[in-house]
PDB file of C-alpha atoms in Angstrom:
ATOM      1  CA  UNK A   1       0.000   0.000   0.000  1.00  0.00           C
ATOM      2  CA  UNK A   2       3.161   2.314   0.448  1.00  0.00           C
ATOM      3  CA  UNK A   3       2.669   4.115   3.289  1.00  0.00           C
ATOM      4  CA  UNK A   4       5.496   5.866   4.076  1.00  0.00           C
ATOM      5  CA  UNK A   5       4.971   7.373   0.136  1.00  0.00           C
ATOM      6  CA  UNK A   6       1.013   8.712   1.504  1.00  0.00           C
ATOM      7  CA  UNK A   7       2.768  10.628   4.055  1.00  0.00           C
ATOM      8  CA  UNK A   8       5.260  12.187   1.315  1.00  0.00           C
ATOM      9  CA  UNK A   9       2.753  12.844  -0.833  1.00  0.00           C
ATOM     10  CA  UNK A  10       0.369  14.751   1.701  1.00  0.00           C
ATOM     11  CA  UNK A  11       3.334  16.447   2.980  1.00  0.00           C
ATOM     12  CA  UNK A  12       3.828  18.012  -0.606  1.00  0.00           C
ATOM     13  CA  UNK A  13      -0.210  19.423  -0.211  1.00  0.00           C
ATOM     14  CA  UNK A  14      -0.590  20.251   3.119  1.00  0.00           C
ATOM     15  CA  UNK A  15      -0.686  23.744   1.946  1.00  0.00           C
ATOM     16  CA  UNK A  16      -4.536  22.880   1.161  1.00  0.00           C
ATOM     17  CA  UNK A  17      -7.308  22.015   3.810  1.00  0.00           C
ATOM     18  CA  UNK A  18      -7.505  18.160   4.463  1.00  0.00           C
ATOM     19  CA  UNK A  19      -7.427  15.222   7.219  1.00  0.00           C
ATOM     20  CA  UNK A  20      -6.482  12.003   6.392  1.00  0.00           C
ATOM     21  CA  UNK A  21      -7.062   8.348   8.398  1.00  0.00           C
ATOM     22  CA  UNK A  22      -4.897   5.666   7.715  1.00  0.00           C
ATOM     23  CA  UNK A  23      -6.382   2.060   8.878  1.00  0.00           C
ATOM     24  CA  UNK A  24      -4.834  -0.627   9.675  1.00  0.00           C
ATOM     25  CA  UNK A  25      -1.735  -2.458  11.664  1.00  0.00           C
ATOM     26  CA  UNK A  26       1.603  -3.878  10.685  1.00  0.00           C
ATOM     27  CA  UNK A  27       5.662  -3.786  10.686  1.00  0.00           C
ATOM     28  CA  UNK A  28       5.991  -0.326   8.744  1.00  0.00           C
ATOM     29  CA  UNK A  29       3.918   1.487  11.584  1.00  0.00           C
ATOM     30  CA  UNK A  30       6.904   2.811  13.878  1.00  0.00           C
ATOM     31  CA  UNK A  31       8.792   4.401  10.356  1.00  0.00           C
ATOM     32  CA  UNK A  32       4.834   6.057   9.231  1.00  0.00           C
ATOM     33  CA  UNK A  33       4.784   7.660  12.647  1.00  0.00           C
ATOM     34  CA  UNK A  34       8.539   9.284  12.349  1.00  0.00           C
ATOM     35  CA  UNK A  35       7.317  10.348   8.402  1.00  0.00           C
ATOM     36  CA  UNK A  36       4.536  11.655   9.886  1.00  0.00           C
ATOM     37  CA  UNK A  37       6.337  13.346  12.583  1.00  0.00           C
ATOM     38  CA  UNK A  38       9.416  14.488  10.109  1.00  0.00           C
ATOM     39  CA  UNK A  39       6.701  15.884   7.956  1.00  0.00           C
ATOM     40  CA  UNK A  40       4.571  18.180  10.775  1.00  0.00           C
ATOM     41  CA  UNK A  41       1.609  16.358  10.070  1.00  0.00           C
ATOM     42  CA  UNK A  42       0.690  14.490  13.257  1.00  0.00           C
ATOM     43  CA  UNK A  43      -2.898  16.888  14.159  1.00  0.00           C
ATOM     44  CA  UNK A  44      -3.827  15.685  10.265  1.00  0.00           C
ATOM     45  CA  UNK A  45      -2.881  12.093   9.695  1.00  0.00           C
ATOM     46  CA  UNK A  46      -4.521   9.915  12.384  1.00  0.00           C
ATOM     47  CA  UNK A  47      -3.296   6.085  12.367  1.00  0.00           C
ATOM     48  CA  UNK A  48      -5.974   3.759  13.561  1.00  0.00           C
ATOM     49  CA  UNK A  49      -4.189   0.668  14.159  1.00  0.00           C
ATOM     50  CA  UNK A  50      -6.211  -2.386  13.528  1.00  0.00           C
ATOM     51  CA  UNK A  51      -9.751  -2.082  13.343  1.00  0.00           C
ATOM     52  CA  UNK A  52     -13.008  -3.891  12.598  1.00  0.00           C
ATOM     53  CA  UNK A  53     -14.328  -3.853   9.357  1.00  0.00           C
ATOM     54  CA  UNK A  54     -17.612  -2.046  10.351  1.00  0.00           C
ATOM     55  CA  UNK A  55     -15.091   1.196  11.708  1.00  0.00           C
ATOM     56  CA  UNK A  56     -13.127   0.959   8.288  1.00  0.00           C
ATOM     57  CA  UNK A  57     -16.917   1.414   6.623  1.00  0.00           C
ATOM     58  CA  UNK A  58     -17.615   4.217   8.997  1.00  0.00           C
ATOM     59  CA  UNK A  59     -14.664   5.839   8.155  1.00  0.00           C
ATOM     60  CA  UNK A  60     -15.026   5.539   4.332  1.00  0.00           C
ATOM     61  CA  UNK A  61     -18.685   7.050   5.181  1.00  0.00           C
ATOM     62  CA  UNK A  62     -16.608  10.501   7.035  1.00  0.00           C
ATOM     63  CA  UNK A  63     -14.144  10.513   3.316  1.00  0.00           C
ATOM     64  CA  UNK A  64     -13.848  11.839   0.035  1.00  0.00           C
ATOM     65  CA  UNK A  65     -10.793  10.263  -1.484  1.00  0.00           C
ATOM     66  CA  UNK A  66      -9.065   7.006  -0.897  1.00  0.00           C
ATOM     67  CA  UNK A  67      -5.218   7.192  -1.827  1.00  0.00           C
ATOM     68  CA  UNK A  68      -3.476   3.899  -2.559  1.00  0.00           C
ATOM     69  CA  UNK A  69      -0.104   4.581  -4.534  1.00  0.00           C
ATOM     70  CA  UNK A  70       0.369   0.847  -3.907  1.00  0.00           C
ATOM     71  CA  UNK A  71       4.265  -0.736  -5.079  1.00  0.00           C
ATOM     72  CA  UNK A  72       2.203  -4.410  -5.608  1.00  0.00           C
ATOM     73  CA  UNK A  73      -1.525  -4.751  -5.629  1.00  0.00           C
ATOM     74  CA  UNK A  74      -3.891  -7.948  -6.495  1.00  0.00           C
ATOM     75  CA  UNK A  75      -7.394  -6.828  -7.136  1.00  0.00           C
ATOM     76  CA  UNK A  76      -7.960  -4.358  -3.887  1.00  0.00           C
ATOM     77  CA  UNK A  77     -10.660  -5.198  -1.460  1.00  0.00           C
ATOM     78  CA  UNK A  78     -10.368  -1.780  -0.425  1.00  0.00           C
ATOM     79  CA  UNK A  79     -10.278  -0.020  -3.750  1.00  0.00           C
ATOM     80  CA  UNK A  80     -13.447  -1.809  -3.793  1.00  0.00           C
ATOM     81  CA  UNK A  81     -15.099  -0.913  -1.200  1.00  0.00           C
ATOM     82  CA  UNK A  82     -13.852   2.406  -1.529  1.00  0.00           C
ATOM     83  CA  UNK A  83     -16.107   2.802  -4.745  1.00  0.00           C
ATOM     84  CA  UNK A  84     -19.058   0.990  -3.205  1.00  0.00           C
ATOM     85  CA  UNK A  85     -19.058   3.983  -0.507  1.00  0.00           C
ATOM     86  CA  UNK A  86     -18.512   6.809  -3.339  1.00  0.00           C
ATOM     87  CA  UNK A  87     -15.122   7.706  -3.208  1.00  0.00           C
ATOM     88  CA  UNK A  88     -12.941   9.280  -5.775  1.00  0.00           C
ATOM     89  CA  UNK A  89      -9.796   6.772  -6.429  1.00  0.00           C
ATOM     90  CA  UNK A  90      -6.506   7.910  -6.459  1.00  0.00           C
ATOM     91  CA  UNK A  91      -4.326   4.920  -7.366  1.00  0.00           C
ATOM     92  CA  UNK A  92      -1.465   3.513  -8.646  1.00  0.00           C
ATOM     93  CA  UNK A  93      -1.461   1.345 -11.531  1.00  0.00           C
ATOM     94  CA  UNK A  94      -0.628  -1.487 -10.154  1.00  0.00           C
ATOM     95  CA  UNK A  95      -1.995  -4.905 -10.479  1.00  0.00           C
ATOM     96  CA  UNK A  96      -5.595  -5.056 -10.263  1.00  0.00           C
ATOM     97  CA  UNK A  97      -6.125  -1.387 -10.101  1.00  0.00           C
ATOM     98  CA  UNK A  98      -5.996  -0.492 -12.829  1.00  0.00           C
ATOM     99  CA  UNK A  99      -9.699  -2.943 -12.971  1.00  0.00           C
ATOM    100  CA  UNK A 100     -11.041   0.301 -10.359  1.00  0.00           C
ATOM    101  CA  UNK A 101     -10.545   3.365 -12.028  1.00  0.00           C
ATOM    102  CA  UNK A 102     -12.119   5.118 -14.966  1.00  0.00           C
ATOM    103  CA  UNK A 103      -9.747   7.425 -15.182  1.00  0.00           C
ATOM    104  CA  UNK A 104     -11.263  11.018 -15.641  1.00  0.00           C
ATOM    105  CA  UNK A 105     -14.936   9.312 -14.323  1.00  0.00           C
ATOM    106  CA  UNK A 106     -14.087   8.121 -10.912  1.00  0.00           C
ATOM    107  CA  UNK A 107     -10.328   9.213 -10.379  1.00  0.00           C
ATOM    108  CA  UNK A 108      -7.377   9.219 -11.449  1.00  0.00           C
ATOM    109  CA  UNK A 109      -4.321   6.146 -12.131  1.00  0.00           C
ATOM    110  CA  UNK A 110      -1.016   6.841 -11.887  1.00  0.00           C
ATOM    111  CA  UNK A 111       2.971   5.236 -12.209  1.00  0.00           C
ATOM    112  CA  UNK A 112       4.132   3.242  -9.331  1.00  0.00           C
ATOM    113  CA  UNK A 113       5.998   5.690  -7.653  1.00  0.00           C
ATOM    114  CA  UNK A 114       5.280   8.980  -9.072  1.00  0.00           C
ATOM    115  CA  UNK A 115       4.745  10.481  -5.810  1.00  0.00           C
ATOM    116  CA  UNK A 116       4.753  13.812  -7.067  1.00  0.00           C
ATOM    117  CA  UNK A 117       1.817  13.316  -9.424  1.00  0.00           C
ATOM    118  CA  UNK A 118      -0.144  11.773  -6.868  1.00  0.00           C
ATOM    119  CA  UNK A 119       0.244  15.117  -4.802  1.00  0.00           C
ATOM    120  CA  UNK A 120      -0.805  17.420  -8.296  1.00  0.00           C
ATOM    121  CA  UNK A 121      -4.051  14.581  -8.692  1.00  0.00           C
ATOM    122  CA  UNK A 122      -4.503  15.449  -4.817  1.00  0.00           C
ATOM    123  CA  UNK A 123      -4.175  19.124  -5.203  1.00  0.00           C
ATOM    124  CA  UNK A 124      -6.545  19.369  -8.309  1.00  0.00           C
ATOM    125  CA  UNK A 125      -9.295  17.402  -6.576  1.00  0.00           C
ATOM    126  CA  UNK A 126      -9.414  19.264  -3.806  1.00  0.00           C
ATOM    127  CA  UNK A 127      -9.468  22.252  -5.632  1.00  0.00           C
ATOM    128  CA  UNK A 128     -12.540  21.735  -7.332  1.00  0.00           C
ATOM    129  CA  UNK A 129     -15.011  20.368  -5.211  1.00  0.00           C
ATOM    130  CA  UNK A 130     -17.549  19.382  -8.563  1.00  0.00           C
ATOM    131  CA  UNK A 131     -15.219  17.438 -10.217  1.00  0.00           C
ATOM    132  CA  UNK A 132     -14.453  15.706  -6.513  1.00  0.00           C
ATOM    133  CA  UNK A 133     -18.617  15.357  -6.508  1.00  0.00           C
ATOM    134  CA  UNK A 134     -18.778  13.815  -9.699  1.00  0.00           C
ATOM    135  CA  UNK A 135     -15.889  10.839  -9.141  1.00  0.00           C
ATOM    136  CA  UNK A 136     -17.380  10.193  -6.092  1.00  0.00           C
ATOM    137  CA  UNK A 137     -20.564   9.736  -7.597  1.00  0.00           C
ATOM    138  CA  UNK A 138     -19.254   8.033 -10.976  1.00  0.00           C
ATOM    139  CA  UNK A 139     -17.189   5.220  -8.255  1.00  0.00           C
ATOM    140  CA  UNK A 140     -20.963   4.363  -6.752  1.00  0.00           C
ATOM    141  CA  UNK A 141     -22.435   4.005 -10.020  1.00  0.00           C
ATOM    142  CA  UNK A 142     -19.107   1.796 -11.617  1.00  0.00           C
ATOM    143  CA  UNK A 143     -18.863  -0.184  -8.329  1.00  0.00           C
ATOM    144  CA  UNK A 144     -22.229  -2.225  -9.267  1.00  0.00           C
ATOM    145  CA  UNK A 145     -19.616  -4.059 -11.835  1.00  0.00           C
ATOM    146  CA  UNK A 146     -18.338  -5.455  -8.768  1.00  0.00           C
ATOM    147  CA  UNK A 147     -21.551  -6.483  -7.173  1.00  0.00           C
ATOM    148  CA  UNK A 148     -21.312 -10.599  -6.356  1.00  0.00           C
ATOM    149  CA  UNK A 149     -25.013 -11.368  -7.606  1.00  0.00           C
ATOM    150  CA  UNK A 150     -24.167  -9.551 -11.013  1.00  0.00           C
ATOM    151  CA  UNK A 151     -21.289 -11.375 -11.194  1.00  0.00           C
ATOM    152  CA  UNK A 152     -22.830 -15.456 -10.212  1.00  0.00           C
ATOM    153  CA  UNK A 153     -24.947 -14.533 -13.186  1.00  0.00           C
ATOM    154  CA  UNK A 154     -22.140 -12.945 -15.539  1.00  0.00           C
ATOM    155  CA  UNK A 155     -20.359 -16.818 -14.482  1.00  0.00           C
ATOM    156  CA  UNK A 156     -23.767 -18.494 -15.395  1.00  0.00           C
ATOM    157  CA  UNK A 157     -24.149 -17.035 -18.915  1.00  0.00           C
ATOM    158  CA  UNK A 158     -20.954 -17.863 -19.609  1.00  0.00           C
ATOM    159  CA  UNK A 159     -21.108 -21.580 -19.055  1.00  0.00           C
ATOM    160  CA  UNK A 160     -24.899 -21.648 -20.534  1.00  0.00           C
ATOM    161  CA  UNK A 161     -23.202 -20.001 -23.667  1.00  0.00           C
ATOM    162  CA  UNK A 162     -20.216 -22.570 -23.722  1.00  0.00           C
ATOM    163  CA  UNK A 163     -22.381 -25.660 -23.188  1.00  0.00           C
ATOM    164  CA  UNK A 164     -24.916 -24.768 -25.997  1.00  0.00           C
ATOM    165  CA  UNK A 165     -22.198 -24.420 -28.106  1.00  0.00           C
ATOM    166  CA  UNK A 166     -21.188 -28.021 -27.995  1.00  0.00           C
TER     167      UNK A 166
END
């Protein structure tokens, strides 16, 4: 998920208004909380530590953006759910990412590592609170691609179509 990089790259915009929560636990907490510290930003980035999966859904309810310039990425459960609660994506292109993001419609991809883009895709965002309003809305809308029901029956066609073709 790169971590340490989200604390670079909201160091580089915290000219602008903004709070951000990072969820979650693990081995890379002790060098986020010196970033965050190097950085000035410990009354704006609040680390959760492990929580249950009903506070990460109240938090996505409280947000606007989820950032995940992620180094290595399957298909995100949290990309995912991030869309399902309407939030603009701001995301690397890594692995299954790039399967979240319209770009232009519900946020933005970008290079593995291109912190500094991340921070302009940031700053234009939150600059312009209707184009924020529209990817948030566009990410509900696209998310239904990801609903499970649509896709059991996506599965069923499929093998109704490749049996009747026998």
């Amino acid at each position: 998920k790169n971590p340490v990089g989200v604390v670079r790259i909201l160091a580089a915009i915290k000219d602008l208004e903004w709070r951000a929560v990072m969820v979650g636990d693990g081995p890379l907490r002790p060098a986020i909380e010196e970033a965050i510290q190097a950085a000035g930003l410990s009354e704006r980035i609040q680390l959760t530590g492990w929580i249950q999966p009903q506070e990460v859904i109240n938090h996505y309810r409280q947000s606007d953006i989820m950032l995940l310039p992620s180094l290595s990425e399957g298909l995100p459960v949290v990309g995912v759910q991030g869309m399902a609660m309407g939030l603009s994506l701001v995301l690397s292109k890594a692995g299954g990412n790039v399967d979240l993001v319209q770009p232009g419609e519900n946020g933005v991809l970008l290079d593995i590592g291109a912190e500094d883009e991340f921070a302009t895709a940031l700053r234009d965002l939150l600059s312009d609170p209707q184009k924020l309003l529209a990817q948030r809305l566009n990410s509900r809308r696209l998310a239904a691609r990801f609903d499970l029901d649509k896709i059991v029956e996506d599965y069923e066609n499929l093998f109704k179509r490749a049996a009747s073709s026998r």
